[in-house]
Tab-separated table of C-alpha atoms in Angstrom:
chain	number	residue	atom	x	y	z
K	1	MET	CA	-0.040	-0.154	0.361
K	2	PHE	CA	3.002	2.357	1.170
K	3	ALA	CA	4.604	1.735	-2.518
K	4	ASP	CA	1.648	2.251	-4.299
K	5	HIS	CA	1.296	5.385	-2.766
K	6	TYR	CA	4.964	5.930	-3.506
K	7	ALA	CA	4.928	5.168	-6.727
K	8	SER	CA	2.009	7.307	-7.896
K	9	LEU	CA	2.969	10.183	-6.489
K	10	ILE	CA	6.463	9.854	-7.825
K	11	ALA	CA	4.885	9.050	-11.468
K	12	GLY	CA	2.956	12.456	-10.583
K	13	GLN	CA	5.711	15.270	-9.930
K	14	TRP	CA	6.957	17.472	-12.613
K	15	PRO	CA	10.348	17.119	-13.705
K	16	ALA	CA	12.798	17.744	-11.028
K	17	ILE	CA	14.697	21.040	-11.839
K	18	ASP	CA	17.317	20.226	-9.414
K	19	GLU	CA	18.666	17.970	-6.974
K	20	GLY	CA	17.246	19.922	-3.774
K	21	THR	CA	13.831	19.807	-5.154
K	22	ALA	CA	13.952	16.171	-6.053
K	23	PHE	CA	14.601	14.988	-2.756
K	24	ASP	CA	11.955	17.111	-1.428
K	25	ARG	CA	9.465	15.864	-3.660
K	26	HIS	CA	10.498	12.232	-2.394
K	27	ALA	CA	10.084	13.291	1.108
K	28	LEU	CA	7.069	14.750	0.682
K	29	ALA	CA	5.915	11.376	-1.168
K	30	CYS	CA	6.585	9.578	1.824
K	31	VAL	CA	4.914	11.231	4.350
K	32	LEU	CA	1.754	11.786	1.940
K	33	SER	CA	2.444	8.087	1.324
K	34	VAL	CA	2.098	7.330	5.392
K	35	ALA	CA	-0.675	9.898	5.912
K	36	ARG	CA	-2.629	7.757	3.080
K	37	GLU	CA	-2.339	4.370	4.833
K	38	GLU	CA	-3.628	6.042	8.400
K	39	GLY	CA	-6.455	7.583	6.482
K	40	LEU	CA	-7.464	4.222	5.267
K	41	SER	CA	-6.619	2.624	8.007
K	42	GLY	CA	-8.817	4.553	10.428
K	43	ARG	CA	-6.458	6.062	12.732
K	44	ALA	CA	-6.101	10.132	11.449
K	45	THR	CA	-7.152	12.259	8.123
K	46	ILE	CA	-4.441	13.107	6.018
K	47	GLU	CA	-4.328	16.196	7.759
K	48	GLU	CA	-4.610	15.070	11.076
K	49	ALA	CA	-1.633	13.078	9.811
K	50	THR	CA	0.432	15.573	8.251
K	51	GLY	CA	-0.195	18.519	10.589
K	52	LEU	CA	-1.586	20.395	7.390
K	53	GLY	CA	-5.013	22.300	5.924
K	54	PRO	CA	-6.855	21.235	3.213
K	55	ARG	CA	-6.026	24.505	1.466
K	56	GLU	CA	-2.150	23.778	2.097
K	57	LEU	CA	-2.072	19.850	1.443
K	58	LEU	CA	-3.785	21.110	-2.062
K	59	HIS	CA	-1.724	23.762	-2.560
K	60	LEU	CA	1.384	21.465	-1.778
K	61	VAL	CA	-0.482	18.662	-4.718
K	62	HIS	CA	-0.942	20.934	-7.080
K	63	ARG	CA	2.674	22.006	-6.786
K	64	HIS	CA	4.467	19.143	-6.896
K	65	PHE	CA	2.256	16.657	-8.118
K	66	PRO	CA	-0.228	18.073	-10.662
K	67	CYS	CA	-0.918	15.086	-11.865
K	68	VAL	CA	-2.103	13.236	-8.976
K	69	SER	CA	-6.257	13.494	-8.342
K	70	PRO	CA	-6.258	15.184	-4.561
K	71	GLU	CA	-9.473	12.472	-4.244
K	72	ARG	CA	-6.343	9.501	-4.639
K	73	LEU	CA	-4.936	11.055	-1.217
K	74	GLY	CA	-8.353	11.187	0.721
K	75	LEU	CA	-8.764	15.170	0.347
K	76	GLY	CA	-11.910	16.405	-0.062
K	77	PRO	CA	-14.182	19.810	0.841
K	78	ASP	CA	-15.342	18.956	3.760
K	79	THR	CA	-11.798	17.969	5.749
K	80	GLY	CA	-11.044	20.199	8.083
K	81	GLU	CA	-8.246	22.069	9.899
K	82	ALA	CA	-5.575	20.050	11.857
K	83	GLU	CA	-5.331	20.692	15.841
K	84	ARG	CA	-2.118	21.010	17.416
K	85	GLY	CA	-1.346	20.271	21.051
K	86	MET	CA	1.369	22.813	23.367
K	87	GLU	CA	4.270	20.285	22.883
K	88	GLU	CA	3.595	20.472	19.562
K	89	ASP	CA	3.366	23.990	19.195
K	90	LEU	CA	6.714	24.478	21.068
K	91	LEU	CA	8.263	22.036	18.435
K	92	LEU	CA	6.320	24.413	15.270
K	93	ASP	CA	7.910	27.305	16.983
K	94	LEU	CA	11.272	26.131	17.080
K	95	LEU	CA	11.090	24.978	13.412
K	96	MET	CA	9.476	27.730	12.048
K	97	GLU	CA	12.450	29.981	13.741
K	98	HIS	CA	15.026	28.232	11.920
K	99	ALA	CA	13.270	27.494	8.614
K	100	ASP	CA	15.211	28.613	5.927
K	101	PRO	CA	13.558	31.547	4.052
K	102	GLY	CA	15.029	31.156	0.930
K	103	LEU	CA	12.897	27.508	0.649
K	104	SER	CA	9.660	28.154	0.304
K	105	ASP	CA	8.572	24.558	1.085
K	106	SER	CA	10.408	24.984	4.780
K	107	ARG	CA	7.756	26.735	6.348
K	108	TRP	CA	5.444	23.379	5.382
K	109	PHE	CA	8.002	20.634	6.424
K	110	ALA	CA	8.322	22.781	9.774
K	111	ARG	CA	4.545	21.869	10.364
K	112	ILE	CA	4.983	18.200	8.544
K	113	VAL	CA	7.931	17.280	11.372
K	114	ALA	CA	6.010	18.895	14.355
K	115	ARG	CA	3.444	16.549	13.566
K	116	ARG	CA	5.275	13.490	12.904
K	117	ALA	CA	7.213	13.896	15.992
K	118	MET	CA	4.110	13.387	18.073
K	119	ARG	CA	4.308	9.664	16.835
K	120	ASN	CA	6.288	6.435	18.791
K	121	ASP	CA	8.854	5.200	16.350
K	122	HIS	CA	11.897	7.359	15.127
K	123	LEU	CA	11.536	10.239	13.130
K	124	TRP	CA	12.320	9.713	10.066
K	125	GLN	CA	10.265	6.262	10.212
K	126	ASP	CA	7.461	8.465	11.105
K	127	LEU	CA	7.754	10.953	8.174
K	128	GLY	CA	8.148	7.461	5.825
K	129	LEU	CA	11.178	8.051	4.927
K	130	PHE	CA	13.635	5.126	3.615
K	131	GLU	CA	16.499	5.826	6.485
K	132	ARG	CA	17.465	8.173	9.292
K	133	ALA	CA	20.344	9.848	6.679
K	134	GLU	CA	17.337	11.129	4.718
K	135	LEU	CA	16.295	12.821	7.536
K	136	THR	CA	20.041	14.878	8.456
K	137	ARG	CA	20.007	15.490	4.461
K	138	LEU	CA	16.058	17.085	5.254
K	139	LEU	CA	16.574	18.667	8.279
K	140	ASN	CA	19.682	20.285	7.253
K	141	ARG	CA	18.228	21.784	3.773
K	142	HIS	CA	15.297	22.947	5.550
K	143	PHE	CA	16.835	23.685	8.839
K	144	PRO	CA	20.489	24.668	8.800
K	145	GLU	CA	21.635	26.140	11.771
K	146	LEU	CA	19.049	24.496	13.588
K	147	ALA	CA	20.681	20.969	12.015
K	148	ARG	CA	24.061	22.053	12.701
K	149	GLY	CA	23.828	22.158	16.234
K	150	ASN	CA	23.473	18.716	16.427
K	151	THR	CA	26.871	17.802	16.511
K	152	ASP	CA	26.742	14.774	18.276
K	153	ASN	CA	24.584	13.332	16.350
K	154	MET	CA	21.634	13.019	19.045
K	155	LYS	CA	18.756	11.024	18.147
K	156	TRP	CA	16.689	14.003	16.083
K	157	LYS	CA	13.398	13.576	18.426
K	158	LYS	CA	15.943	14.354	21.751
K	159	TYR	CA	17.943	17.008	20.339
K	160	PHE	CA	14.329	19.253	19.435
K	161	TYR	CA	13.406	18.743	22.867
K	162	ARG	CA	16.703	19.347	24.290
K	163	LYS	CA	16.572	22.112	21.982
K	164	LEU	CA	13.274	23.370	23.755
K	165	CYS	CA	14.579	23.065	27.302
K	166	GLU	CA	17.597	24.820	26.656
K	167	ALA	CA	15.374	27.297	25.833
K	168	GLU	CA	13.026	27.596	28.816
K	169	GLY	CA	16.531	27.556	30.767
K	170	TYR	CA	16.243	23.758	31.503
K	171	SER	CA	18.809	21.022	31.393
K	172	LEU	CA	17.864	17.673	30.825
K	173	CYS	CA	20.662	15.927	32.273
K	174	THR	CA	22.542	16.796	35.347
K	175	ALA	CA	25.753	14.810	34.285
K	176	PRO	CA	28.749	17.198	33.452
K	177	SER	CA	28.889	15.551	29.609
K	178	CYS	CA	26.433	14.145	27.762
K	179	ARG	CA	28.832	10.707	27.950
K	180	GLU	CA	28.380	10.458	31.492
K	181	CYS	CA	24.559	10.841	31.019
K	182	SER	CA	23.108	7.669	32.677
K	183	ASP	CA	20.581	8.253	29.558
K	184	PHE	CA	23.069	8.452	26.950
K	185	ASP	CA	21.650	5.252	24.955
K	186	ALA	CA	18.452	6.781	24.945
K	187	CYS	CA	19.427	10.042	23.304
K	188	PHE	CA	22.625	8.516	20.996
K	189	GLY	CA	21.392	4.792	20.385
K	190	ASP	CA	21.120	3.311	17.618
K	191	GLU	CA	18.084	4.908	15.229
K	192	SER	CA	18.181	1.865	12.768
K	193	GLY	CA	14.989	-0.242	11.904
K	194	GLN	CA	12.800	-1.104	8.896
K	195	SER	CA	11.250	1.717	6.567
K	196	HIS	CA	7.653	1.346	6.075
K	197	LEU	CA	9.048	0.279	2.323
K	198	ALA	CA	10.229	-2.383	4.260
K	199	ARG	CA	7.955	-3.385	6.717
K	200	ARG	CA	5.291	-4.100	3.512
K	201	LYS	CA	7.456	-5.670	1.410
K	202	ASN	CA	8.392	-8.130	4.570
K	203	GLY	CA	4.520	-8.607	5.250
K	204	HIS	CA	3.993	-9.230	2.101
K	205	GLU	CA	6.408	-11.893	1.729
K	206	VAL	CA	5.573	-13.579	5.296
K	207	ALA	CA	1.754	-13.877	3.608
K	208	ALA	CA	3.336	-15.425	0.590
K	209	LEU	CA	5.050	-18.085	2.733
K	210	LEU	CA	2.168	-18.601	4.552
K	211	SER	CA	-0.381	-18.962	1.739
K	212	ASP	CA	2.147	-21.465	0.119
K	213	ARG	CA	2.024	-23.918	3.442
């Protein structure tokens, strides 16, 4: 299902004018594919899944994937605005403060990243990206000053919350250095895992094996 949504979005895009735009469209296709999956399973509307309102989503689809019908993504005239909680608002403010003013899509990615960060997996998985390196690339492209501050390669969600706490004058750890902190593994541990595409592929393979028995 994820692969089908992703393929239809990529097939429906304008030819990319540069490598950065091509990557942005890949990232958007990943997010919209995850959001559509959540919509079809009844877990969330596409607005709830992306943190964007219907007009903003229509704008993104028309701009980047003009050959894709909005109805295919579950967008319709009666869908409502996505509401945000306090935690998401704080993260959104942080991202918007550091969004690249020269890239028009940075403000949309700020809304998307803030919403997907409320999910429970690694952030790159929540965004539907293929690997963590893609998230690092996305953040370096659209929030360069903020991303550069993650010099020790902290987990991105942990890093965001660390920045929010610092802004309020709090410290997440009382240890003299991160290396001496008892939560070191929680903040800097491995962020590997399967992408949504790999999960779907492996699920189909397991189903096929069971059906052959």
